[in-house]
Amino acid sequence: NGSCFPRFLIEDVTALINVGVLKDHDLAGVSLGMKNWYGAIHNPNKCHADQCAPFIPHLSAFPLIHDKLRLTVIDAVTGQCHAGPGAAPKWAWRYQGVLASVDPVALDAVSCGIIEDRRREVGLPSLAQEKRAPRWIADAGALGLGEADLAKIRVADV
């Protein structure tokens, strides 16, 4: 789609720590760690078709990102389970957590599960029922970027 990366990412940065937030996204389903890379390109508006698939996994796989990524952190102090990505206080809740992993796919899968759990708690349909399930998480797993299967992910509380 003709995206460009900033020069500092190409020439100066040797390691990346990605910090996203726990939130719903009207087009992508959720906006977590991998979707956060849209901030690293100059035209993310062109990468939202087809629920951001395959754009999110392909951007995450790009060597400038994939080869330099060391850690992904999700700010989950306050999450938003619906009406994102803009602020919607009605759908925000105090999760009071910080999530982190060296596996960006596993982290997004777990974070998406947290959002889905909250949606159930407040009586919202699932993202799949709203036809905006973030299938790009499974696509990222299929590309070998990390583990997308929740049954294979070990979560540790620290």
Coordinates of N, CA and C in Angstrom, one line a residue:
N1 N 0.8 -1.2 0.0 CA 0.0 0.0 0.0 C 0.8 1.3 0.0
G2 N 2.1 1.1 -0.2 CA 3.0 2.3 -0.3 C 3.4 3.0 1.0
S3 N 3.4 2.2 2.1 CA 3.7 2.8 3.4 C 5.2 3.1 3.5
C4 N 5.5 4.1 4.3 CA 6.9 4.4 4.6 C 7.2 4.4 6.1
F5 N 8.4 4.0 6.4 CA 8.8 4.0 7.8 C 9.6 5.3 8.1
P6 N 9.5 5.8 9.3 CA 10.4 7.0 9.7 C 11.8 6.6 9.6
R7 N 12.6 7.6 9.2 CA 14.1 7.4 9.1 C 14.7 6.9 10.4
F8 N 14.3 7.4 11.5 CA 15.0 7.0 12.8 C 14.8 5.5 13.0
L9 N 13.6 4.9 12.6 CA 13.4 3.5 12.8 C 14.3 2.7 11.9
I10 N 14.6 3.2 10.8 CA 15.5 2.5 9.8 C 17.0 2.7 10.2
E11 N 17.4 3.9 10.6 CA 18.8 4.2 10.8 C 19.3 4.1 12.3
D12 N 18.4 4.4 13.2 CA 18.9 4.7 14.6 C 18.5 3.6 15.6
V13 N 17.3 3.0 15.5 CA 16.8 2.2 16.5 C 17.3 0.7 16.3
T14 N 17.8 0.2 17.4 CA 18.2 -1.2 17.3 C 17.3 -2.2 18.1
A15 N 16.5 -1.7 19.0 CA 15.6 -2.5 19.8 C 14.3 -1.7 20.0
L16 N 13.2 -2.4 20.0 CA 11.9 -1.8 20.2 C 11.1 -2.4 21.4
I17 N 10.5 -1.6 22.1 CA 9.5 -2.0 23.1 C 8.2 -1.3 22.7
N18 N 7.2 -2.1 22.4 CA 5.9 -1.6 22.0 C 4.9 -1.5 23.1
V19 N 4.3 -0.4 23.3 CA 3.3 -0.2 24.4 C 2.0 0.2 23.8
G20 N 1.0 -0.7 23.9 CA -0.3 -0.4 23.4 C -1.3 -0.3 24.6
V21 N -2.5 -0.2 24.3 CA -3.6 -0.1 25.3 C -4.6 -1.2 25.1
L22 N -5.4 -1.5 26.1 CA -6.4 -2.5 26.1 C -7.7 -1.8 25.6
K23 N -8.0 -2.0 24.3 CA -9.2 -1.3 23.8 C -9.9 -2.0 22.6
D24 N -11.1 -1.7 22.5 CA -11.9 -2.1 21.4 C -11.6 -1.2 20.1
H25 N -11.8 -1.8 18.9 CA -11.6 -1.0 17.7 C -12.7 -1.4 16.8
D26 N -13.4 -0.4 16.3 CA -14.6 -0.6 15.4 C -14.3 -1.4 14.2
L27 N -13.1 -1.3 13.6 CA -12.8 -2.0 12.4 C -12.0 -3.2 12.6
A28 N -11.0 -3.1 13.5 CA -10.1 -4.3 13.7 C -10.6 -5.2 14.8
G29 N -11.6 -4.9 15.5 CA -12.1 -5.7 16.6 C -11.5 -5.2 17.9
V30 N -10.2 -5.2 17.9 CA -9.4 -4.7 19.1 C -8.2 -4.0 18.6
S31 N -7.7 -3.1 19.4 CA -6.5 -2.4 19.1 C -5.6 -2.6 20.3
L32 N -4.5 -3.4 20.1 CA -3.7 -3.8 21.2 C -2.2 -3.6 20.8
G33 N -1.4 -4.6 20.9 CA 0.0 -4.4 20.6 C 0.3 -4.3 19.1
M34 N -0.1 -5.4 18.4 CA 0.3 -5.4 16.9 C -0.4 -4.3 16.1
K35 N -1.6 -3.9 16.5 CA -2.3 -2.8 15.8 C -1.6 -1.5 16.1
N36 N -1.0 -1.4 17.2 CA -0.2 -0.2 17.6 C 0.9 0.1 16.6
W37 N 1.3 -0.8 15.8 CA 2.4 -0.5 14.8 C 1.9 0.4 13.7
Y38 N 0.6 0.6 13.6 CA 0.0 1.6 12.7 C 0.6 3.0 12.9
G39 N 1.0 3.2 14.1 CA 1.7 4.5 14.4 C 3.1 4.6 13.9
A40 N 3.6 3.5 13.3 CA 5.0 3.6 12.8 C 5.0 3.8 11.3
I41 N 3.9 3.9 10.7 CA 3.8 4.2 9.2 C 3.1 5.5 8.9
H42 N 3.3 6.0 7.8 CA 2.8 7.4 7.5 C 1.3 7.3 7.0
N43 N 0.8 6.2 6.6 CA -0.6 6.2 6.0 C -1.4 5.0 6.6
P44 N -1.6 5.0 7.9 CA -2.3 3.8 8.4 C -3.8 3.8 8.0
N45 N -4.3 4.9 7.5 CA -5.7 4.9 7.0 C -5.9 4.0 5.8
K46 N -4.9 3.7 5.1 CA -5.0 2.8 4.0 C -4.9 1.3 4.4
C47 N -4.8 1.1 5.7 CA -4.6 -0.3 6.1 C -5.7 -0.8 7.0
H48 N -6.9 -0.3 6.8 CA -8.0 -0.7 7.6 C -9.1 -1.6 6.9
A49 N -8.9 -1.8 5.6 CA -9.8 -2.6 4.8 C -9.8 -4.0 5.3
D50 N -10.9 -4.7 5.1 CA -11.0 -6.2 5.5 C -10.6 -6.4 6.9
Q51 N -11.1 -5.5 7.8 CA -10.8 -5.6 9.3 C -9.3 -5.6 9.6
C52 N -8.6 -4.9 8.8 CA -7.1 -4.8 9.0 C -6.3 -6.0 8.7
A53 N -7.0 -7.0 8.2 CA -6.3 -8.2 7.8 C -6.1 -8.2 6.3
P54 N -4.9 -8.4 5.7 CA -3.7 -8.9 6.4 C -2.7 -7.9 6.8
F55 N -3.2 -6.6 6.9 CA -2.2 -5.5 7.1 C -1.5 -5.6 8.5
I56 N -2.2 -5.9 9.6 CA -1.6 -6.0 10.9 C -0.5 -7.1 11.0
P57 N -0.8 -8.3 10.6 CA 0.2 -9.3 10.6 C 1.4 -9.0 9.7
H58 N 1.2 -8.5 8.5 CA 2.3 -8.2 7.6 C 3.1 -7.1 8.1
L59 N 2.5 -6.1 8.7 CA 3.3 -5.0 9.2 C 4.1 -5.5 10.4
S60 N 3.5 -6.3 11.2 CA 4.3 -6.9 12.4 C 5.4 -7.8 11.9
A61 N 5.3 -8.4 10.8 CA 6.3 -9.3 10.3 C 7.4 -8.6 9.6
F62 N 7.2 -7.3 9.2 CA 8.2 -6.5 8.5 C 9.5 -6.5 9.3
P63 N 10.7 -6.8 8.7 CA 11.9 -6.9 9.5 C 12.3 -5.7 10.4
L64 N 12.0 -4.5 9.9 CA 12.3 -3.3 10.8 C 11.6 -3.4 12.1
I65 N 10.4 -4.1 12.2 CA 9.7 -4.2 13.4 C 10.0 -5.6 14.0
H66 N 9.8 -6.7 13.3 CA 9.9 -8.0 13.8 C 11.3 -8.3 14.4
D67 N 12.3 -7.9 13.6 CA 13.7 -8.2 14.1 C 14.2 -7.4 15.2
K68 N 13.5 -6.2 15.5 CA 14.0 -5.3 16.6 C 13.1 -5.4 17.8
L69 N 11.9 -6.0 17.7 CA 11.0 -6.1 18.8 C 11.5 -7.0 19.9
R70 N 11.6 -6.4 21.1 CA 12.1 -7.2 22.3 C 10.9 -7.5 23.3
L71 N 10.0 -6.6 23.4 CA 8.9 -6.7 24.4 C 7.7 -5.9 23.9
T72 N 6.5 -6.5 24.2 CA 5.3 -5.8 24.0 C 4.6 -5.7 25.4
V73 N 4.1 -4.5 25.7 CA 3.4 -4.2 26.9 C 2.0 -3.6 26.6
I74 N 1.0 -4.1 27.3 CA -0.3 -3.5 27.2 C -0.7 -2.8 28.4
D75 N -1.0 -1.5 28.3 CA -1.5 -0.7 29.5 C -3.0 -1.1 29.6
A76 N -3.2 -1.9 30.7 CA -4.6 -2.4 31.0 C -5.1 -1.8 32.3
V77 N -4.6 -0.7 32.7 CA -5.1 -0.1 33.9 C -6.6 0.2 33.7
T78 N -6.9 0.8 32.6 CA -8.3 1.0 32.2 C -8.5 0.5 30.8
G79 N -9.4 -0.4 30.7 CA -9.7 -1.0 29.4 C -11.0 -0.4 28.8
Q80 N -11.2 -0.6 27.5 CA -12.4 -0.2 26.9 C -12.9 -1.4 26.0
C81 N -14.1 -1.8 26.3 CA -14.6 -3.0 25.7 C -15.6 -2.8 24.5
H82 N -15.9 -1.6 24.2 CA -16.8 -1.3 23.0 C -16.6 0.2 22.6
A83 N -17.0 0.5 21.4 CA -17.1 1.8 20.8 C -15.7 2.5 20.6
G84 N -14.7 1.7 20.5 CA -13.4 2.2 20.2 C -13.1 2.4 18.8
P85 N -12.0 3.0 18.4 CA -10.9 3.3 19.2 C -10.9 4.6 20.0
G86 N -11.8 5.5 19.7 CA -11.9 6.7 20.5 C -12.4 6.5 21.9
A87 N -12.2 7.4 22.8 CA -12.7 7.3 24.2 C -14.2 7.2 24.2
A88 N -14.7 6.2 25.0 CA -16.1 6.0 25.2 C -16.2 5.6 26.7
P89 N -16.3 6.6 27.6 CA -16.3 6.3 29.0 C -17.4 5.3 29.5
K90 N -18.5 5.2 28.8 CA -19.5 4.3 29.1 C -19.0 2.8 29.1
W91 N -18.1 2.6 28.2 CA -17.6 1.2 28.0 C -16.2 1.0 28.6
A92 N -15.7 1.9 29.4 CA -14.4 1.8 30.0 C -14.6 1.1 31.4
W93 N -13.6 0.4 31.8 CA -13.6 -0.2 33.1 C -12.2 -0.3 33.7
R94 N -12.1 -0.4 35.0 CA -10.8 -0.5 35.7 C -10.3 -1.9 35.7
Y95 N -9.5 -2.3 34.8 CA -8.9 -3.7 34.8 C -7.8 -3.7 35.8
Q96 N -7.1 -2.6 35.9 CA -6.0 -2.4 36.9 C -4.8 -3.4 36.7
G97 N -4.4 -3.5 35.4 CA -3.3 -4.4 35.1 C -2.3 -3.9 34.1
V98 N -1.2 -4.5 34.0 CA -0.2 -4.3 32.9 C 0.1 -5.7 32.4
L99 N 0.0 -5.8 31.1 CA 0.3 -7.1 30.5 C 1.6 -7.0 29.7
A100 N 2.4 -8.0 29.7 CA 3.7 -7.9 28.9 C 4.0 -9.3 28.4
S101 N 4.7 -9.4 27.3 CA 5.2 -10.6 26.7 C 6.2 -10.3 25.7
V102 N 7.1 -11.3 25.5 CA 8.0 -11.3 24.3 C 7.3 -11.8 23.1
D103 N 6.2 -12.4 23.3 CA 5.4 -13.0 22.2 C 4.2 -12.0 21.9
P104 N 4.3 -11.2 20.9 CA 3.2 -10.2 20.6 C 1.9 -10.8 20.2
V105 N 1.9 -12.0 19.6 CA 0.7 -12.6 19.2 C 0.0 -13.2 20.4
A106 N 0.7 -13.8 21.3 CA 0.1 -14.4 22.5 C -0.5 -13.3 23.3
L107 N 0.2 -12.2 23.4 CA -0.2 -11.0 24.2 C -1.5 -10.5 23.7
D108 N -1.6 -10.3 22.4 CA -2.8 -9.8 21.8 C -4.0 -10.8 21.9
A109 N -3.7 -12.1 21.8 CA -4.7 -13.1 22.0 C -5.3 -13.1 23.4
V110 N -4.4 -13.0 24.4 CA -4.8 -12.9 25.8 C -5.6 -11.6 26.1
S111 N -5.1 -10.5 25.6 CA -5.7 -9.2 25.7 C -7.1 -9.2 25.1
C112 N -7.2 -9.8 23.9 CA -8.5 -9.9 23.3 C -9.5 -10.7 24.1
G113 N -9.0 -11.8 24.7 CA -9.9 -12.6 25.6 C -10.4 -11.8 26.8
I114 N -9.6 -10.9 27.3 CA -10.0 -10.0 28.4 C -11.1 -9.1 28.0
I115 N -11.0 -8.6 26.8 CA -12.0 -7.7 26.3 C -13.3 -8.5 26.0
E116 N -13.2 -9.7 25.5 CA -14.4 -10.5 25.2 C -15.1 -10.9 26.5
D117 N -14.3 -11.2 27.6 CA -14.8 -11.5 28.9 C -15.6 -10.3 29.4
R118 N -15.1 -9.1 29.3 CA -15.8 -7.9 29.8 C -17.0 -7.7 29.0
R119 N -17.0 -7.9 27.7 CA -18.2 -7.7 26.8 C -19.3 -8.6 27.3
R120 N -19.0 -9.9 27.7 CA -20.0 -10.8 28.2 C -20.5 -10.3 29.5
E121 N -19.6 -9.8 30.4 CA -20.1 -9.3 31.7 C -21.1 -8.2 31.6
V122 N -20.9 -7.3 30.6 CA -21.8 -6.1 30.5 C -22.9 -6.4 29.5
G123 N -23.1 -7.6 29.0 CA -24.2 -7.9 28.1 C -24.0 -7.6 26.6
L124 N -22.8 -7.4 26.2 CA -22.6 -7.1 24.8 C -22.4 -8.4 24.0
P125 N -22.7 -8.4 22.7 CA -22.4 -9.6 21.9 C -20.9 -9.7 21.7
S126 N -20.5 -10.9 21.4 CA -19.1 -11.1 21.1 C -18.6 -10.3 19.9
L127 N -17.4 -10.2 19.7 CA -16.9 -9.5 18.5 C -17.2 -10.3 17.3
A128 N -17.2 -11.6 17.4 CA -17.6 -12.5 16.2 C -19.1 -12.2 15.9
Q129 N -19.9 -12.1 16.9 CA -21.3 -11.9 16.6 C -21.5 -10.5 16.0
E130 N -20.7 -9.6 16.3 CA -20.7 -8.2 15.6 C -20.0 -8.2 14.3
K131 N -19.5 -9.4 13.9 CA -18.8 -9.5 12.6 C -17.5 -8.7 12.5
R132 N -16.8 -8.6 13.6 CA -15.6 -7.9 13.7 C -14.5 -8.6 14.6
A133 N -14.6 -9.9 14.5 CA -13.6 -10.7 15.3 C -12.2 -10.4 14.7
P134 N -11.2 -10.2 15.6 CA -9.9 -9.9 15.1 C -9.2 -11.1 14.5
R135 N -9.6 -11.6 13.4 CA -9.0 -12.8 12.8 C -7.5 -12.6 12.5
W136 N -7.0 -11.3 12.4 CA -5.6 -11.0 12.2 C -4.7 -11.6 13.3
I137 N -5.3 -11.9 14.4 CA -4.5 -12.5 15.5 C -4.1 -13.9 15.1
A138 N -5.1 -14.7 14.6 CA -4.8 -16.1 14.1 C -3.9 -16.0 12.8
D139 N -4.1 -15.0 12.0 CA -3.2 -14.8 10.8 C -1.8 -14.6 11.2
A140 N -1.6 -13.8 12.2 CA -0.2 -13.5 12.7 C 0.4 -14.8 13.3
G141 N -0.4 -15.6 13.9 CA 0.1 -16.9 14.4 C 0.5 -17.8 13.2
A142 N -0.4 -17.8 12.2 CA -0.1 -18.7 11.0 C 1.2 -18.2 10.3
L143 N 1.5 -16.9 10.4 CA 2.7 -16.4 9.8 C 4.0 -16.7 10.6
G144 N 3.8 -17.3 11.8 CA 4.9 -17.7 12.7 C 5.4 -16.6 13.5
L145 N 4.6 -15.5 13.7 CA 5.0 -14.4 14.6 C 4.8 -14.6 16.1
G146 N 4.1 -15.7 16.4 CA 3.9 -16.0 17.8 C 2.7 -17.0 17.9
E147 N 2.3 -17.3 19.2 CA 1.2 -18.2 19.4 C -0.1 -17.5 19.6
A148 N -1.1 -18.0 18.7 CA -2.4 -17.4 18.7 C -3.4 -18.3 19.5
D149 N -3.1 -19.5 19.7 CA -4.0 -20.4 20.4 C -4.0 -20.3 21.9
L150 N -5.1 -19.8 22.4 CA -5.1 -19.5 23.9 C -4.9 -20.8 24.7
A151 N -5.2 -21.9 24.2 CA -5.0 -23.2 24.9 C -3.5 -23.5 25.0
K152 N -2.7 -22.9 24.2 CA -1.2 -23.2 24.3 C -0.4 -22.0 24.9
I153 N -1.1 -21.0 25.4 CA -0.5 -19.9 26.0 C -0.5 -20.0 27.5
R154 N 0.7 -19.9 28.1 CA 0.7 -19.9 29.6 C 0.7 -18.5 30.1
V155 N -0.2 -18.1 31.0 CA -0.3 -16.8 31.6 C 0.1 -16.9 33.0
A156 N 1.0 -16.0 33.4 CA 1.5 -16.0 34.8 C 1.2 -14.6 35.4
D157 N 0.6 -14.7 36.6 CA 0.3 -13.4 37.3 C 1.6 -13.2 38.2
V158 N 2.1 -12.0 38.1 CA 3.2 -11.6 38.9 C 3.0 -10.3 39.7

